[in-house]
Coordinates of C-alpha atoms and ligand atoms in Angstrom, one line a residue:
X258 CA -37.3 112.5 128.7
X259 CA -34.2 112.5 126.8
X260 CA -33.9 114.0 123.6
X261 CA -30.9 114.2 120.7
X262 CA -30.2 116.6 118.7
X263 CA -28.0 116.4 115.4
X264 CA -26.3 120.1 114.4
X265 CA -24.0 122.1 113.4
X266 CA -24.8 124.3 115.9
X267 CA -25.0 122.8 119.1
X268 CA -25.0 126.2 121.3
X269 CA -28.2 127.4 119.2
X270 CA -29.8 124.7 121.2
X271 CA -28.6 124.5 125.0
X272 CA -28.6 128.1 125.2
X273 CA -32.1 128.4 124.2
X274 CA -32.8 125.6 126.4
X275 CA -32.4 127.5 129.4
X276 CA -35.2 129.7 130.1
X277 CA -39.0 129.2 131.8
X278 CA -40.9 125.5 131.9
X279 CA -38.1 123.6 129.9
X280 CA -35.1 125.7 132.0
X281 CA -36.8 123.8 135.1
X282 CA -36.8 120.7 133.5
X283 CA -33.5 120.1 132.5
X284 CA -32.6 121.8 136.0
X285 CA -34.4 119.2 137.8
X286 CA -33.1 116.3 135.3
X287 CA -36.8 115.5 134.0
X288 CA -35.4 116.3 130.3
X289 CA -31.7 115.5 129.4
X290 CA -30.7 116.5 125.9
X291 CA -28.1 114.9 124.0
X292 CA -25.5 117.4 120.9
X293 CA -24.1 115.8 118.7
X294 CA -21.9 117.8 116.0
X295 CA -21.6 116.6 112.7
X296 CA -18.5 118.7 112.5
X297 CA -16.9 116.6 115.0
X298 CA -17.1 113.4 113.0
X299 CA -15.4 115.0 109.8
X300 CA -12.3 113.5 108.9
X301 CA -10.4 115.9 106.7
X302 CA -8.7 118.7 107.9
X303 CA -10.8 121.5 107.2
X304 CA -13.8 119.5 109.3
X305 CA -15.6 119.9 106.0
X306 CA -19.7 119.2 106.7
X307 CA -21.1 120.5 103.2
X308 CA -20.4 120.0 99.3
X309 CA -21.8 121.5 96.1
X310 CA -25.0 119.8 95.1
X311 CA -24.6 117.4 91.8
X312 CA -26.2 118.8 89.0
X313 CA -25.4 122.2 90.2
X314 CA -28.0 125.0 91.3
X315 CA -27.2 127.7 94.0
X316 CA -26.3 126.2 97.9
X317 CA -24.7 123.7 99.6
X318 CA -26.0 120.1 100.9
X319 CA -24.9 118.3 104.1
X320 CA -22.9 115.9 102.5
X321 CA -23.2 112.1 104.1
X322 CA -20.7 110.9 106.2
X323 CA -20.2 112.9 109.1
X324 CA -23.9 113.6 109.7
X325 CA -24.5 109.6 109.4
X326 CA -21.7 108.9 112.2
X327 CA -22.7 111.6 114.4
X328 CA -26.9 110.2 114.2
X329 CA -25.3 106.8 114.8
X330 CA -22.8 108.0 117.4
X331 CA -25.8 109.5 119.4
X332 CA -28.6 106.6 118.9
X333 CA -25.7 104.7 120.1
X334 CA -25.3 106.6 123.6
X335 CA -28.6 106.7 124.2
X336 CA -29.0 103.2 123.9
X337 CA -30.3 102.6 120.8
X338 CA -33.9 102.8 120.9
X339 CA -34.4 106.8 119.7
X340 CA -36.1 106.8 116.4
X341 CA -34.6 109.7 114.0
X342 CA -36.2 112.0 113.4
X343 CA -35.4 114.2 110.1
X344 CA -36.6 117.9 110.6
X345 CA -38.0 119.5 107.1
X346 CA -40.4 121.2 105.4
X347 CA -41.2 117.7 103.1
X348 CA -42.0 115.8 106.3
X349 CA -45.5 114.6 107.5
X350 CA -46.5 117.9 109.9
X351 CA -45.9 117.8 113.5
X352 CA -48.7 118.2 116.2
X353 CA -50.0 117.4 119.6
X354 CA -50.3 113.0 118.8
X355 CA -46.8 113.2 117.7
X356 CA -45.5 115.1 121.1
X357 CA -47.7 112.8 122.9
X358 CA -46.5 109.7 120.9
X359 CA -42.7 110.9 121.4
X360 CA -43.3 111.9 124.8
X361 CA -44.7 108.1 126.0
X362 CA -41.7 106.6 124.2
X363 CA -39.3 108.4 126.4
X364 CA -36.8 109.3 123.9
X365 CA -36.3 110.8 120.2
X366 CA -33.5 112.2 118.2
X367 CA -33.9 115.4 115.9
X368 CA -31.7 116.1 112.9
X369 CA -31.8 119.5 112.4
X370 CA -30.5 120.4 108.7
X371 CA -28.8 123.5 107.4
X372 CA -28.1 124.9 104.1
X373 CA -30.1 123.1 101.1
X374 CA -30.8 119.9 103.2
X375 CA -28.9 116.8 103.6
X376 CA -28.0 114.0 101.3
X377 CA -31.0 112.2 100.2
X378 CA -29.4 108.5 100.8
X379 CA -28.6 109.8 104.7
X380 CA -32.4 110.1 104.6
X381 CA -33.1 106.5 102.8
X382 CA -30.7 104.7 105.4
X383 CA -30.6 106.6 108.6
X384 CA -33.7 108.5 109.5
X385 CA -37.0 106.8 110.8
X386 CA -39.5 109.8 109.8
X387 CA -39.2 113.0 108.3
X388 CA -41.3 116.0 110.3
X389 CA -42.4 118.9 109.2
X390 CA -43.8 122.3 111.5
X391 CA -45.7 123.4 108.4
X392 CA -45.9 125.0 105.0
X393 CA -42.6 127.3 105.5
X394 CA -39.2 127.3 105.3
X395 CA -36.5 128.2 107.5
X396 CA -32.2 128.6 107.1
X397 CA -32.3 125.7 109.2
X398 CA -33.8 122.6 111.7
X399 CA -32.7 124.4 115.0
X400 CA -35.4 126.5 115.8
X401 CA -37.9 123.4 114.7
X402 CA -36.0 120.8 116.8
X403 CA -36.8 123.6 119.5
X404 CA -40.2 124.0 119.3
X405 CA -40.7 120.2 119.2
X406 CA -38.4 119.9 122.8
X407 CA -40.7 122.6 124.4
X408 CA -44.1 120.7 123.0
X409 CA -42.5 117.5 124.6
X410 CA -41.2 118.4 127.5
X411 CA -44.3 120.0 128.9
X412 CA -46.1 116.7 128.4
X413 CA -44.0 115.1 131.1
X414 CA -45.4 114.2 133.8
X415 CA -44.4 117.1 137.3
X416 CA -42.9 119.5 134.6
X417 CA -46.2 121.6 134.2
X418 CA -47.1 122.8 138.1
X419 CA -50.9 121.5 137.7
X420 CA -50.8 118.3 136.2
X421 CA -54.5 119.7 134.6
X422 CA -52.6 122.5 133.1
X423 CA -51.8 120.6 129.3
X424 CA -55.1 118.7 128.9
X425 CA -56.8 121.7 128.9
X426 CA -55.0 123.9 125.9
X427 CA -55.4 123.6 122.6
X428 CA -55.4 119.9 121.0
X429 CA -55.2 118.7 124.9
X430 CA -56.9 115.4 125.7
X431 CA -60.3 116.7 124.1
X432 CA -58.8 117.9 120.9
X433 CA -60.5 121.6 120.7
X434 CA -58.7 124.8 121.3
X435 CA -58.5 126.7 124.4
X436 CA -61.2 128.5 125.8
X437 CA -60.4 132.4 125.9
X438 CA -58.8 133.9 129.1
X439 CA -58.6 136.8 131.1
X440 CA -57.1 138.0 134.4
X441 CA -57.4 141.9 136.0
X442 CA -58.3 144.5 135.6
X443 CA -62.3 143.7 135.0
X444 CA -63.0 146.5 133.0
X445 CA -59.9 147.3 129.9
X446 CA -60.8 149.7 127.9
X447 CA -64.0 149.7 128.2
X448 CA -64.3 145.7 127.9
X449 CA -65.5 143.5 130.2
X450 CA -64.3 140.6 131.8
X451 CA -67.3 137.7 131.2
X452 CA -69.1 138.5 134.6
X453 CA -69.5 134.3 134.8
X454 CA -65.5 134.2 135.4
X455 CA -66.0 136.2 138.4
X456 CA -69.1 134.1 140.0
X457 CA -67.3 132.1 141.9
X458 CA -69.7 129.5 140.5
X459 CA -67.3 126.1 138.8
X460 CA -69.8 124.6 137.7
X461 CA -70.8 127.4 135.6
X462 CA -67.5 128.5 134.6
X463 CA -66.3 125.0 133.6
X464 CA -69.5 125.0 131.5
X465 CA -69.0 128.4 130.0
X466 CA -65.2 127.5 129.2
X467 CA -66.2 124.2 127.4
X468 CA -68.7 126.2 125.3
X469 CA -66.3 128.9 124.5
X470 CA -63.9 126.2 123.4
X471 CA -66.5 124.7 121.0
X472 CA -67.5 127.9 119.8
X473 CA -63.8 128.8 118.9
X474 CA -63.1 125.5 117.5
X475 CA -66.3 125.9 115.1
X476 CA -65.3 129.7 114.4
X477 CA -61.6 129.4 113.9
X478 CA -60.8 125.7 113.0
X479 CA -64.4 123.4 112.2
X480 CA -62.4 120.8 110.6
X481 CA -61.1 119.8 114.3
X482 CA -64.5 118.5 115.6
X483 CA -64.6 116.2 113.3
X484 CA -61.6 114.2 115.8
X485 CA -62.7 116.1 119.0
X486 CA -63.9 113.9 121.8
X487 CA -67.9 115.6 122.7
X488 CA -70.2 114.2 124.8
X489 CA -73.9 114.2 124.4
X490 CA -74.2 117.6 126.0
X491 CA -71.4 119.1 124.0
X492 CA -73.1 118.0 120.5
X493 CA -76.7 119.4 121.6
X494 CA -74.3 122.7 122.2
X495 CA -72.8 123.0 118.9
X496 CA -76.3 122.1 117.0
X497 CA -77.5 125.0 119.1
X498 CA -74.6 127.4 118.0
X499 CA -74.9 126.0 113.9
X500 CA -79.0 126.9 113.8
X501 CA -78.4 130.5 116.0
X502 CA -75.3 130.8 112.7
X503 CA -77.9 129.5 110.4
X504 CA -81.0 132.5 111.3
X505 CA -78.3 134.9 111.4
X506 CA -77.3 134.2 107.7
X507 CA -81.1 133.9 106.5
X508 CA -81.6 137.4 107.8
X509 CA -78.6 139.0 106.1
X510 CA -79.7 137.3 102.9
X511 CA -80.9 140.1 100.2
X512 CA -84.7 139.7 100.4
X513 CA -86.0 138.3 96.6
X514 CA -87.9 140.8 94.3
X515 CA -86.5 144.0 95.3
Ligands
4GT816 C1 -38.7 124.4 107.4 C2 -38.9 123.5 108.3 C3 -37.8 122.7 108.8 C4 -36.4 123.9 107.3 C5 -40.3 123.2 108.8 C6 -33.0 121.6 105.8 C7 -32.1 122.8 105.7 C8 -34.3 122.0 106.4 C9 -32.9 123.9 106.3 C10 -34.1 123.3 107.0 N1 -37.4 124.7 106.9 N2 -36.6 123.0 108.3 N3 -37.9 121.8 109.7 N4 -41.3 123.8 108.1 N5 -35.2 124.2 106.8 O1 -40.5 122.5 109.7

């Protein structure tokens, strides 16, 4: 996997890039990531990246030139291919299709903003999609750009230990979230580990995990099943969990004519 990234702050990146599952990666050359520093393409003598907005108001604004020649600089050394990929909160938001999606086509670039933003017409004319994490803002695209390299890179194939390990979180290959987990001791603080998880029984665990899944998905996030892939057995599940929901609301209705 080979990723780009387009900012001002270059060392923001590598250095967080060091540690855990995407620290072995890059160690073992399965993801290469490509800085490229506006700054560096700045032609006056101050190396000046930023300008006052027209029409005035409070910040700064990436101003066009040298973040245009360093995106086409860097789609440039890695072969031209990339798409770029503009990191803000006005983008369409990011999730587990679009790491998938970006992780099959082998290579993306991330422009990661600062200040107010960059010039609108670097968007129009040199950036493919615009991404967004979700509904918040932050003082700049580094830490986003980050998250998406660590969602990527732990897609590729040999970079997780058990190749199972990422169709089975959350949005994996069945599109629910993860099942709960627990490890020792049994008994913390007076709660148990489910006794199932110590059976020694797959079958039944696998069975208890997929249910938990469901259950959490229903609980925490319903509008997910409507895309989750269920089979027969998993539907008759989840019917069986809304009507147990469905008694238990009936009985904690206030009886009529009291
Ligand atoms: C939020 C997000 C993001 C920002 C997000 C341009 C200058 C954008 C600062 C940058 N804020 N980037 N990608 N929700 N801020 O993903």
């Amino acid at each position: 996997m080979r990723i780009g990234v387009v900012t001002l702050f270059p060392e923001m990146i590598e250095q967080s890039l060091e540690f855990g599952v995407v620290g072995r990666a890059k160690a073992a050359g399965q993801l290469v990531v490509e800085l490229e520093n506006p700054r560096n393409w700045a032609k006056d003598k101050h190396r000046t990246v930023d300008d006052r907005p027209f029409g005035g108001g409070p910040g700064m604004v990436m101003k066009p030139e040298p973040l245009r020649d360093a995106i086409v600089a860097l789609k440039e050394k890695m072969g031209g291919s990339a798409s770029v990929v503009y990191l803000s909160p006005q983008g369409q938001v990011f999730d587990q299709a679009m790491a998938r999606e970006w992780q099959r086509q082998g290579s993306v670039i991330l422009i990661s903003g600062r200040y107010e933003g960059i010039d609108e017409r670097v968007i129009q004319t040199a950036i493919d999609e615009e991404v967004s994490l979700g509904n918040f803002v932050l003082s700049g695209g580094e830490f986003a750009a980050l998250a998406i390299i660590d969602a990527v890179t732990r897609l590729e194939p040999g970079v997780l230990g058990d190749p199972l390990s990422s169709e089975e979180d959350s949005f994996g290959d069945s599109g629910l979230l993860d099942c709960p987990h627990y490890t020792r001791p049994e008994d913390y603080q007076g709660l148990k580990a489910p006794q199932v998880l110590l059976s020694g029984d797959h079958k039944a665990i696998a069975l208890w995990r997929r249910q938990r899944a469901i259950e959490k998905t229903w609980q925490c996030r319903p509008e997910l099943l409507e895309s989750a892939v269920l089979t027969d057995e998993d539907e008759i599940f989840l019917t069986s969990l809304k009507k147990l929901q469905a008694r238990k609301d009936d009985a904690t209705q206030p009886t009529k004519g009291i």
